[in-house]
């Protein structure tokens, strides 16, 4: 072939190549670009797409693929432009989805949602489109609509693990734990290596009270994603709740190495340190979390409790004022009109309404301040819980005492004050606690005589027993003990009386089977009755409950069984207590078990009985 002929053929071939690009090469380039994207090699993917553009610059598929590349590179605005061009040539659902995701990444959520809506209209059976629209709705904080999308995606494709996970995640956040668990189970069954689904399922199971299963899921999530600070921190919290303190501490430490300023994790770690008795370290951790967290009232409150526990009443009482701001902390103080008295100004001649605002034991402990208020010339109206009103209706220093249920029938008053603020107002210090041996109104003679009749002749020492408190108390698992642990105290030389008003089901059968303990629970209708019964006894042995405060405030010898880290008012490292002169404290050692505590009580009870007789 002549040279001129070859040139003509070559030019014709170039024209044909330009007008009709080789489809096979285009497909190869696109496939390579997609493979590079899957491997996270965005620059290589971009290079392949550019080669494809040389072959066909107007292909909708090439335009769309360039949008995908720019989206992967974080260039959302450019991705929007490329995807829009592709859609103008071919408005396919997949192209619309890419545009919707790019718009969402650019923060143009309203536009993104309109695009997704159009895509779903074109292909309503596409589960992935519903899932992507759900993601955009989450970004727009329209969670209830997002949940509908994820549910629909899972209805269309029961193998869509991500849709199941996200539906479960939203349901968990909405507090619909049982339904959340159904979706999360599907997600984990479909993808057992999804650490996020396992983590969320752990939180859901814990919320349902299935803490051991929750811990197993959280451990698995940590194995899959050992650098996830949140999962590590939550595993620490689960372990702490089960009393595995040393292991909990190790996971909190691992979490904080990754996110050193995670305030909630610092709080969890501080709590573990406190429970381990490492009080100085715990206080330092609470101080640090208070400096980090914008909502730091809980850290200040917990720090204050430790300061009180160590006898630093000056700082502790001031810090305890943070309780008013702690989310979720029970607050029994009613909304009242008029000024709140904080200790400033003269109250002589004024009517001061004092309201019990914490627990029953707290109220019994703190009414000791009422006579001091009266001593300042105030007319004190005391409002207490209904259960305490029969006991405190004639409290010294109170011109009037009313039950909390009196509500709108309150008398006129000038000022109001929470009962729990009085130690701060009176600047109480360890050495200046108002500690009268007995400061409660004495039980009525009629009630006492009725109890003497029920108890019968006093042939032996009478000892009252209390082994469990309020099951709803956050520290109940450390404070209460099963009745069977006290049975080792029972012998025929002492008459035992149960002061337990509410007996738990696990204790009921064993208590009924005993003939060596008198159980008058049906007659313990209020604290005045319990006080009258206590006045007939020689000694009360109790765990840390409101009855412990009642017995001690009546001046009765009271032995209190305490966990290793007790409530702040019992302080540390001492058998006596500044609040109650007749109290003796029996503390757990570092072994954190009550067996050795009961053994000490048994020996000392024998000595007590011998000395009395």
Coordinates of C-alpha atoms in Angstrom, one line a residue:
X1 CA 0.0 0.0 0.0
X2 CA 1.3 3.4 -0.9
X3 CA 2.2 5.9 1.8
X4 CA -0.6 8.2 0.8
X5 CA -3.1 5.4 1.0
X6 CA -2.0 4.5 4.5
X7 CA -2.5 8.1 5.6
X8 CA -6.0 8.0 4.3
X9 CA -6.8 4.8 6.1
X10 CA -5.3 6.1 9.3
X11 CA -7.3 9.3 9.1
X12 CA -10.5 7.3 8.5
X13 CA -9.6 5.1 11.5
X14 CA -9.1 8.2 13.7
X15 CA -12.5 9.6 12.6
X16 CA -14.1 6.3 13.4
X17 CA -12.3 6.1 16.8
X18 CA -13.6 9.6 17.6
X19 CA -17.2 9.0 16.5
X20 CA -17.4 5.5 17.9
X21 CA -15.1 5.0 21.0
X22 CA -14.1 1.4 21.6
X23 CA -16.7 0.1 24.2
X24 CA -14.5 -2.6 25.5
X25 CA -11.8 -0.2 26.6
X26 CA -14.3 2.1 28.2
X27 CA -15.7 -0.7 30.3
X28 CA -12.2 -1.7 31.3
X29 CA -11.4 1.8 32.5
X30 CA -14.6 2.2 34.4
X31 CA -14.2 -1.2 36.0
X32 CA -10.6 -0.3 37.1
X33 CA -11.8 3.1 38.4
X34 CA -14.5 1.4 40.5
X35 CA -12.0 -1.2 41.8
X36 CA -9.6 1.6 42.8
X37 CA -12.4 3.4 44.6
X38 CA -13.2 0.3 46.6
X39 CA -9.6 0.1 47.6
X40 CA -9.6 3.7 48.7
X41 CA -7.2 4.8 45.9
X42 CA -9.1 7.9 44.8
X43 CA -6.2 9.4 42.6
X44 CA -5.8 6.2 40.6
X45 CA -9.6 6.0 40.1
X46 CA -9.6 9.6 39.0
X47 CA -6.8 8.8 36.5
X48 CA -8.9 6.0 34.9
X49 CA -12.0 8.2 34.6
X50 CA -9.9 10.9 32.9
X51 CA -8.7 8.3 30.4
X52 CA -12.4 7.3 29.8
X53 CA -13.2 10.9 29.2
X54 CA -10.6 11.0 26.4
X55 CA -12.6 8.3 24.8
X56 CA -16.1 9.7 25.4
X57 CA -16.3 13.1 27.2
X58 CA -20.1 13.2 26.9
X59 CA -21.0 9.8 28.3
X60 CA -23.5 10.0 31.2
X61 CA -21.8 7.0 32.8
X62 CA -18.4 8.8 32.7
X63 CA -19.9 12.0 34.1
X64 CA -21.5 10.0 36.9
X65 CA -18.3 8.1 37.6
X66 CA -16.4 11.4 37.9
X67 CA -19.1 12.6 40.4
X68 CA -18.5 9.4 42.4
X69 CA -14.7 10.1 42.4
X70 CA -15.1 13.7 43.5
X71 CA -17.5 12.7 46.2
X72 CA -15.0 10.1 47.5
X73 CA -12.3 12.8 47.5
X74 CA -14.5 15.1 49.6
X75 CA -15.1 17.5 46.8
X76 CA -18.9 17.7 47.2
X77 CA -19.6 20.8 45.1
X78 CA -17.7 19.3 42.1
X79 CA -19.6 16.0 42.6
X80 CA -22.9 17.9 42.5
X81 CA -21.8 19.5 39.1
X82 CA -20.8 16.2 37.6
X83 CA -23.8 14.3 38.8
X84 CA -26.2 17.1 37.6
X85 CA -24.6 16.8 34.1
X86 CA -25.0 13.1 34.1
X87 CA -28.7 13.4 35.1
X88 CA -29.4 15.9 32.3
X89 CA -28.3 13.2 29.9
X90 CA -29.9 10.2 31.7
X91 CA -32.0 10.7 34.8
X92 CA -31.3 7.3 36.3
X93 CA -32.0 6.5 40.0
X94 CA -28.4 5.7 40.7
X95 CA -27.3 9.1 39.3
X96 CA -29.9 10.8 41.4
X97 CA -28.7 9.0 44.5
X98 CA -25.1 10.2 43.9
X99 CA -26.4 13.7 43.5
X100 CA -28.5 13.4 46.6
X101 CA -25.5 12.2 48.6
X102 CA -23.3 15.0 47.3
X103 CA -25.9 17.6 48.1
X104 CA -26.2 16.2 51.6
X105 CA -22.4 16.3 52.0
X106 CA -22.4 19.9 50.9
X107 CA -25.1 20.7 53.6
X108 CA -27.8 21.3 51.0
X109 CA -30.2 19.0 52.7
X110 CA -33.5 20.2 51.4
X111 CA -32.3 19.8 47.8
X112 CA -30.8 16.4 48.7
X113 CA -34.1 15.2 50.0
X114 CA -36.0 16.4 46.9
X115 CA -33.5 14.5 44.8
X116 CA -33.9 11.3 46.8
X117 CA -37.7 11.6 46.6
X118 CA -37.5 11.8 42.8
X119 CA -35.1 8.8 42.7
X120 CA -37.5 6.7 44.9
X121 CA -40.4 7.7 42.6
X122 CA -38.5 6.3 39.7
X123 CA -37.5 3.1 41.5
X124 CA -39.6 2.6 44.7
X125 CA -38.5 -1.0 45.1
X126 CA -34.8 -0.1 45.6
X127 CA -34.0 -0.7 49.3
X128 CA -30.6 1.2 48.9
X129 CA -32.4 4.4 47.8
X130 CA -34.6 4.3 50.9
X131 CA -31.5 3.7 53.1
X132 CA -29.7 6.7 51.6
X133 CA -32.7 8.9 52.0
X134 CA -32.8 7.8 55.6
X135 CA -29.2 8.9 56.0
X136 CA -30.0 12.3 54.7
X137 CA -33.0 12.6 57.0
X138 CA -30.8 11.8 60.0
X139 CA -28.4 14.5 58.9
X140 CA -31.4 16.9 58.8
X141 CA -32.4 15.7 62.3
X142 CA -35.7 14.3 61.1
X143 CA -35.2 11.0 62.9
X144 CA -38.8 9.8 62.8
X145 CA -38.9 10.1 59.0
X146 CA -35.5 8.5 58.8
X147 CA -36.7 5.5 60.8
X148 CA -39.6 5.0 58.3
X149 CA -37.1 4.9 55.5
X150 CA -34.9 2.4 57.2
X151 CA -37.9 0.2 58.0
X152 CA -39.0 0.4 54.4
X153 CA -35.5 -0.5 53.2
X154 CA -35.5 -3.6 55.4
X155 CA -39.0 -4.6 54.3
X156 CA -37.8 -4.5 50.7
X157 CA -34.5 -6.3 51.4
X158 CA -34.4 -8.5 54.5
X159 CA -30.7 -8.9 53.9
X160 CA -29.9 -5.2 54.3
X161 CA -27.8 -5.2 57.4
X162 CA -27.1 -1.5 57.4
X163 CA -30.8 -0.6 57.2
X164 CA -31.5 -3.0 60.1
X165 CA -28.7 -1.5 62.2
X166 CA -29.8 2.1 61.6
X167 CA -33.4 1.3 62.4
X168 CA -32.3 -0.3 65.6
X169 CA -30.0 2.6 66.4
X170 CA -32.8 5.2 66.0
X171 CA -35.3 3.1 68.0
X172 CA -32.7 2.7 70.8
X173 CA -32.2 6.5 70.8
X174 CA -36.0 6.9 71.0
X175 CA -36.2 4.6 74.0
X176 CA -38.1 1.9 72.1
X177 CA -35.7 -0.8 73.3
X178 CA -37.6 -4.0 72.6
X179 CA -38.2 -3.1 69.0
X180 CA -34.7 -1.8 68.6
X181 CA -33.4 -5.2 69.8
X182 CA -35.4 -6.9 67.0
X183 CA -33.7 -4.9 64.3
X184 CA -30.3 -5.0 65.9
X185 CA -30.5 -8.8 66.1
X186 CA -31.2 -8.9 62.4
X187 CA -28.3 -6.7 61.7
X188 CA -25.8 -8.7 63.8
X189 CA -27.1 -12.0 62.4
X190 CA -26.5 -10.6 58.9
X191 CA -23.1 -9.1 59.7
X192 CA -21.5 -10.5 62.8
X193 CA -18.5 -8.3 62.3
X194 CA -20.3 -5.0 62.6
X195 CA -18.8 -3.5 65.7
X196 CA -21.3 -0.6 65.7
X197 CA -24.3 -2.9 65.6
X198 CA -22.8 -4.9 68.5
X199 CA -22.1 -1.8 70.5
X200 CA -25.6 -0.4 70.0
X201 CA -27.1 -3.8 70.8
X202 CA -25.0 -3.9 74.0
X203 CA -26.5 -0.5 75.1
X204 CA -30.0 -1.8 74.2
X205 CA -29.6 -5.0 76.2
X206 CA -28.3 -3.1 79.1
X207 CA -31.3 -0.8 79.0
X208 CA -33.5 -3.9 79.1
X209 CA -31.7 -5.2 82.2
X210 CA -29.8 -7.9 80.4
X211 CA -26.4 -6.7 81.5
X212 CA -24.4 -9.9 81.1
X213 CA -25.5 -10.2 77.4
X214 CA -24.7 -6.5 77.0
X215 CA -21.2 -7.1 78.3
X216 CA -20.6 -10.0 75.9
X217 CA -21.7 -7.9 73.0
X218 CA -19.5 -5.0 74.1
X219 CA -16.5 -7.3 74.5
X220 CA -17.0 -8.6 71.0
X221 CA -17.3 -5.0 69.7
X222 CA -14.0 -4.1 71.4
X223 CA -12.3 -7.1 69.8
X224 CA -13.5 -6.0 66.4
X225 CA -12.7 -2.3 66.9
X226 CA -10.1 -2.0 69.7
X227 CA -9.5 1.7 69.1
X228 CA -13.1 2.8 69.5
X229 CA -13.0 5.0 72.7
X230 CA -16.7 5.0 73.2
X231 CA -17.0 1.3 73.1
X232 CA -14.1 0.9 75.5
X233 CA -15.7 3.4 77.8
X234 CA -19.1 1.8 77.7
X235 CA -17.6 -1.6 78.4
X236 CA -15.9 -0.1 81.5
X237 CA -19.3 1.2 82.6
X238 CA -20.9 -2.2 82.2
X239 CA -18.1 -3.9 84.2
X240 CA -18.3 -1.3 86.9
X241 CA -22.1 -1.9 87.3
X242 CA -21.3 -5.6 87.9
X243 CA -18.6 -4.8 90.5
X244 CA -15.7 -5.8 88.3
X245 CA -13.9 -2.6 89.3
X246 CA -10.3 -3.4 88.4
X247 CA -11.2 -4.6 84.9
X248 CA -13.5 -1.6 84.5
X249 CA -10.7 0.7 85.3
X250 CA -8.5 -0.9 82.7
X251 CA -11.0 -0.2 79.9
X252 CA -11.6 3.3 81.1
X253 CA -7.8 3.9 80.9
X254 CA -7.7 2.4 77.4
X255 CA -10.5 4.7 76.3
X256 CA -8.9 7.8 77.7
X257 CA -5.6 7.0 76.0
X258 CA -7.5 7.4 72.7
X259 CA -9.8 10.3 73.8
X260 CA -8.1 11.9 76.8
X261 CA -10.7 14.6 77.2
X262 CA -13.8 12.5 77.1
X263 CA -15.5 14.0 80.1
X264 CA -18.1 11.2 80.7
X265 CA -15.4 8.5 80.6
X266 CA -13.3 10.5 83.1
X267 CA -16.4 10.6 85.4
X268 CA -16.8 6.8 85.0
X269 CA -13.1 6.3 85.8
X270 CA -13.4 8.6 88.8
X271 CA -16.4 6.6 90.1
X272 CA -14.4 3.4 89.9
X273 CA -11.5 5.0 91.7
X274 CA -13.8 6.1 94.5
X275 CA -15.3 2.7 94.8
X276 CA -11.8 1.2 95.0
X277 CA -11.1 3.6 97.9
X278 CA -8.6 5.6 95.9
X279 CA -10.2 8.8 97.0
X280 CA -7.5 11.3 96.2
X281 CA -7.2 10.0 92.6
X282 CA -11.0 10.0 92.3
X283 CA -11.2 13.6 93.5
X284 CA -8.5 14.7 91.0
X285 CA -10.5 12.9 88.2
X286 CA -13.7 14.6 89.1
X287 CA -12.0 18.0 89.1
X288 CA -10.6 17.3 85.7
X289 CA -14.0 16.3 84.3
X290 CA -15.6 19.4 85.8
X291 CA -13.1 21.5 83.9
X292 CA -13.9 19.7 80.6
X293 CA -17.6 19.1 80.6
X294 CA -19.9 21.9 79.8
X295 CA -22.6 20.2 81.9
X296 CA -20.3 19.6 84.9
X297 CA -22.8 19.6 87.8
X298 CA -22.6 15.9 88.3
X299 CA -18.8 16.0 88.6
X300 CA -19.0 18.8 91.1
X301 CA -21.6 16.9 93.1
X302 CA -19.6 13.7 93.2
X303 CA -16.5 15.6 94.2
X304 CA -18.5 17.2 97.0
X305 CA -19.6 13.8 98.3
X306 CA -16.0 12.7 98.5
X307 CA -15.0 15.9 100.2
X308 CA -17.7 15.2 102.8
X309 CA -16.6 11.6 103.1
X310 CA -13.1 12.8 104.0
X311 CA -14.4 15.3 106.5
X312 CA -13.9 18.4 104.4
X313 CA -17.3 19.9 105.2
X314 CA -16.3 23.4 104.1
X315 CA -15.8 22.5 100.5
X316 CA -18.2 19.6 100.5
X317 CA -21.3 21.4 101.7
X318 CA -20.7 24.2 99.2
X319 CA -20.1 21.7 96.3
X320 CA -23.3 19.8 97.2
X321 CA -25.3 22.8 96.0
X322 CA -24.6 21.5 92.5
X323 CA -27.2 18.8 93.1
X324 CA -29.9 21.3 92.0
X325 CA -28.4 21.2 88.5
X326 CA -27.7 17.5 88.1
X327 CA -29.9 16.0 85.4
X328 CA -32.0 13.1 86.7
X329 CA -31.0 13.5 90.3
X330 CA -34.2 13.1 92.4
X331 CA -35.3 16.5 93.7
X332 CA -38.2 16.6 96.1
X333 CA -38.3 20.3 96.5
X334 CA -41.6 21.8 95.4
X335 CA -42.0 24.9 93.3
X336 CA -42.8 27.6 95.9
X337 CA -43.6 31.3 95.6
X338 CA -41.5 34.0 97.2
X339 CA -37.8 34.3 98.0
X340 CA -35.6 31.3 98.8
X341 CA -33.6 31.8 102.0
X342 CA -29.9 30.9 101.6
X343 CA -28.8 31.9 105.1
X344 CA -28.5 35.6 104.4
X345 CA -30.4 38.2 106.3
X346 CA -32.2 38.3 109.6
X347 CA -35.1 35.8 110.0
X348 CA -36.3 36.9 113.4
X349 CA -40.0 37.4 113.4
X350 CA -40.4 35.8 109.9
X351 CA -42.2 32.6 108.9
X352 CA -39.8 30.2 107.3
X353 CA -41.1 27.3 105.3
X354 CA -38.5 24.4 105.5
X355 CA -39.1 21.5 103.1
X356 CA -37.6 18.0 103.2
X357 CA -36.2 17.6 99.7
X358 CA -34.1 14.4 99.8
X359 CA -34.7 10.9 101.3
X360 CA -36.4 9.8 104.5
X361 CA -33.1 9.1 106.2
X362 CA -31.8 12.5 105.1
X363 CA -34.8 14.2 106.6
X364 CA -34.4 12.4 109.9
X365 CA -30.7 13.4 110.0
X366 CA -31.3 17.0 109.3
X367 CA -34.3 18.0 111.3
X368 CA -31.8 18.5 114.1
X369 CA -31.3 22.0 112.7
X370 CA -34.9 23.0 113.2
X371 CA -34.5 24.1 116.8
X372 CA -31.4 26.2 115.7
X373 CA -33.7 28.1 113.2
X374 CA -36.2 28.7 116.0
X375 CA -33.3 30.0 118.1
X376 CA -32.8 32.7 115.5
X377 CA -36.3 33.9 116.1
X378 CA -38.0 32.4 113.1
X379 CA -41.4 30.9 113.1
X380 CA -40.6 27.5 111.4
X381 CA -43.2 25.6 109.3
X382 CA -41.7 22.1 108.6
X383 CA -42.9 20.1 105.5
X384 CA -41.9 16.5 105.6
X385 CA -42.7 13.3 103.7
X386 CA -46.1 11.8 104.6
X387 CA -44.5 8.7 106.1
X388 CA -42.5 10.9 108.5
X389 CA -45.3 13.3 109.5
X390 CA -46.7 11.2 112.4
X391 CA -43.1 11.0 113.8
X392 CA -42.2 14.7 113.4
X393 CA -45.5 16.4 113.9
X394 CA -44.3 17.7 117.3
X395 CA -40.7 18.4 116.3
X396 CA -39.0 20.8 118.7
X397 CA -38.5 24.2 117.1
X398 CA -41.3 23.7 114.5
X399 CA -44.3 25.9 115.1
X400 CA -46.1 23.7 112.6
X401 CA -45.3 20.5 110.9
X402 CA -47.3 19.4 107.8
X403 CA -47.1 16.4 105.5
X404 CA -45.9 17.0 101.9
X405 CA -49.3 16.0 100.5
X406 CA -50.8 19.1 102.1
X407 CA -49.7 20.9 98.9
X408 CA -51.9 23.9 98.1
X409 CA -53.0 24.1 101.7
X410 CA -49.7 25.6 102.9
X411 CA -50.0 28.5 105.4
X412 CA -48.6 32.0 104.5
X413 CA -44.8 32.3 104.7
X414 CA -42.2 34.9 104.1
X415 CA -39.3 32.7 103.0
X416 CA -38.7 29.1 102.1
X417 CA -35.6 26.8 102.4
X418 CA -34.6 23.2 101.5
X419 CA -33.9 21.2 104.6
X420 CA -30.7 19.9 103.0
X421 CA -29.3 23.4 102.8
X422 CA -29.2 23.8 106.6
X423 CA -25.8 22.3 107.2
X424 CA -24.3 24.8 104.8
X425 CA -26.3 27.7 106.2
X426 CA -25.1 26.9 109.7
X427 CA -21.5 26.5 108.4
X428 CA -21.3 23.0 109.9
X429 CA -17.8 21.5 110.3
X430 CA -16.7 18.1 111.4
X431 CA -16.1 19.4 114.9
X432 CA -19.3 21.4 115.1
X433 CA -22.0 19.0 114.1
X434 CA -25.1 19.5 116.3
X435 CA -25.1 16.0 117.8
X436 CA -27.6 15.7 120.6
X437 CA -28.0 12.1 121.7
X438 CA -31.7 12.2 121.0
X439 CA -33.4 15.0 119.2
X440 CA -36.7 13.5 117.8
X441 CA -40.0 13.8 119.6
X442 CA -40.4 10.8 122.0
X443 CA -42.9 8.2 120.9
X444 CA -46.3 8.4 122.5
X445 CA -46.8 6.4 125.7
X446 CA -49.7 4.6 124.2
X447 CA -47.8 3.3 121.2
X448 CA -44.9 2.2 123.4
X449 CA -47.2 0.3 125.7
X450 CA -48.8 -1.4 122.8
X451 CA -45.4 -2.6 121.6
X452 CA -44.4 -3.8 125.1
X453 CA -47.6 -5.9 125.1
X454 CA -46.8 -7.4 121.8
X455 CA -43.2 -8.2 122.7
X456 CA -44.1 -9.8 126.1
X457 CA -41.9 -10.0 129.2
X458 CA -38.3 -8.7 128.9
X459 CA -36.5 -11.9 129.7
X460 CA -33.6 -11.3 127.4
X461 CA -31.9 -8.6 125.4
X462 CA -34.1 -7.3 122.6
X463 CA -32.3 -6.6 119.3
X464 CA -33.9 -5.1 116.2
X465 CA -32.7 -6.2 112.8
X466 CA -32.8 -4.5 109.3
X467 CA -31.1 -6.1 106.4
X468 CA -32.4 -4.3 103.3
X469 CA -33.4 -0.8 102.2
X470 CA -35.0 0.8 99.2
X471 CA -34.3 -1.5 96.2
X472 CA -34.5 1.6 93.9
X473 CA -31.5 3.2 95.7
X474 CA -28.5 3.5 93.3
X475 CA -26.2 1.8 95.8
X476 CA -28.7 -0.8 97.0
X477 CA -26.5 -3.7 95.7
X478 CA -23.8 -2.6 98.1
X479 CA -25.9 -1.6 101.1
X480 CA -28.5 -4.4 101.4
X481 CA -27.8 -8.0 102.2
X482 CA -30.0 -11.1 102.0
X483 CA -31.7 -12.1 105.2
X484 CA -29.9 -15.5 105.3
X485 CA -26.6 -13.7 106.0
X486 CA -28.0 -12.5 109.4
X487 CA -29.2 -15.9 110.5
X488 CA -25.8 -16.6 111.9
X489 CA -26.5 -14.0 114.6
X490 CA -29.7 -15.6 115.8
X491 CA -29.4 -17.6 119.0
X492 CA -31.6 -18.4 122.0
X493 CA -29.8 -15.9 124.3
X494 CA -31.2 -12.8 122.6
X495 CA -34.7 -11.9 121.4
X496 CA -34.6 -10.7 117.8
X497 CA -37.2 -8.4 116.3
X498 CA -37.5 -7.6 112.6
X499 CA -37.8 -3.9 111.9
X500 CA -38.1 -4.6 108.2
X501 CA -41.3 -3.1 106.9
X502 CA -40.9 -4.4 103.3
X503 CA -39.5 -7.9 103.0
X504 CA -38.3 -8.9 99.6
X505 CA -39.7 -12.0 98.0
X506 CA -36.3 -13.8 98.2
X507 CA -36.3 -13.3 102.0
X508 CA -39.9 -13.9 102.8
X509 CA -39.9 -17.7 102.9
X510 CA -36.8 -17.9 105.0
X511 CA -38.1 -15.3 107.4
X512 CA -41.4 -17.1 107.8
X513 CA -39.6 -20.3 108.5
X514 CA -37.7 -18.8 111.5
X515 CA -39.3 -19.1 115.0
X516 CA -36.4 -17.1 116.6
X517 CA -37.3 -13.7 115.2
X518 CA -40.5 -11.7 115.8
X519 CA -41.8 -10.2 112.6
X520 CA -44.3 -7.4 113.2
X521 CA -44.2 -5.9 109.7
X522 CA -48.0 -5.6 109.5
X523 CA -48.0 -3.2 112.5
X524 CA -45.2 -1.0 111.2
X525 CA -47.6 1.4 109.4
X526 CA -45.4 4.6 109.7
X527 CA -42.2 5.8 111.3
X528 CA -43.9 6.7 114.6
X529 CA -44.8 3.1 115.0
X530 CA -41.2 2.0 114.2
X531 CA -39.9 4.6 116.6
X532 CA -42.2 3.3 119.4
X533 CA -41.0 -0.3 118.7
X534 CA -37.3 0.8 118.7
X535 CA -37.8 2.5 122.1
X536 CA -38.6 -0.9 123.5
X537 CA -35.4 -2.5 122.3
X538 CA -31.9 -2.6 123.7
X539 CA -30.0 -2.4 120.4
X540 CA -30.6 -2.1 116.7
X541 CA -28.4 -3.8 114.1
X542 CA -29.0 -2.5 110.6
X543 CA -27.7 -1.8 107.2
X544 CA -27.6 1.8 105.9
X545 CA -31.3 2.7 105.7
X546 CA -33.7 5.2 107.1
X547 CA -34.2 3.0 110.1
X548 CA -30.5 3.4 110.9
X549 CA -31.1 7.2 111.1
X550 CA -34.3 6.8 113.1
X551 CA -32.7 4.5 115.7
X552 CA -29.6 6.7 116.1
X553 CA -31.7 9.9 116.2
X554 CA -33.7 8.4 119.1
X555 CA -30.4 7.8 120.9
X556 CA -30.7 4.0 120.8
X557 CA -27.4 2.0 120.5
X558 CA -27.2 1.4 116.8
X559 CA -24.8 -0.8 114.9
X560 CA -24.6 0.0 111.2
X561 CA -23.2 -2.5 108.6
X562 CA -21.5 -0.5 105.9
X563 CA -20.0 -1.3 102.5
X564 CA -16.3 -0.6 101.8
X565 CA -17.1 2.8 100.4
X566 CA -20.1 4.1 102.4
X567 CA -22.4 7.1 102.1
X568 CA -20.6 10.4 102.9
X569 CA -22.2 10.9 106.3
X570 CA -20.4 7.8 107.7
X571 CA -16.9 9.2 106.8
X572 CA -13.9 6.9 106.6
X573 CA -11.7 4.8 108.9
X574 CA -13.7 5.2 112.1
X575 CA -16.2 3.2 114.2
X576 CA -18.0 6.2 115.6
X577 CA -19.8 9.1 113.9
X578 CA -20.1 12.8 114.6
X579 CA -23.7 12.9 113.6
X580 CA -24.9 10.2 116.0
X581 CA -23.2 9.6 119.4
X582 CA -24.8 6.2 119.9
X583 CA -23.8 4.7 116.6
X584 CA -21.1 2.1 116.0
X585 CA -20.0 1.4 112.5
X586 CA -19.0 -2.1 111.2
X587 CA -17.3 -1.6 107.9
X588 CA -16.4 -4.0 105.1
X589 CA -12.7 -4.4 104.4
X590 CA -11.1 -4.4 101.0
X591 CA -12.6 -7.8 100.3
X592 CA -16.0 -6.2 100.1
X593 CA -17.9 -9.0 101.6
X594 CA -20.3 -9.0 104.6
X595 CA -19.3 -12.4 106.0
X596 CA -16.5 -11.0 108.1
X597 CA -18.6 -8.1 109.1
X598 CA -21.3 -10.4 110.5
X599 CA -18.6 -12.4 112.3
X600 CA -17.5 -9.2 114.1
X601 CA -21.0 -8.3 114.9
X602 CA -21.7 -11.8 116.3
X603 CA -18.7 -11.6 118.7
X604 CA -19.5 -8.1 119.9
X605 CA -23.2 -8.9 120.3
X606 CA -22.3 -11.7 122.7
X607 CA -20.2 -9.2 124.7
X608 CA -23.1 -6.6 124.6
X609 CA -25.6 -9.2 125.9
X610 CA -23.2 -10.3 128.7
X611 CA -22.6 -6.7 129.8
X612 CA -26.3 -5.9 129.8
X613 CA -27.3 -9.0 131.8

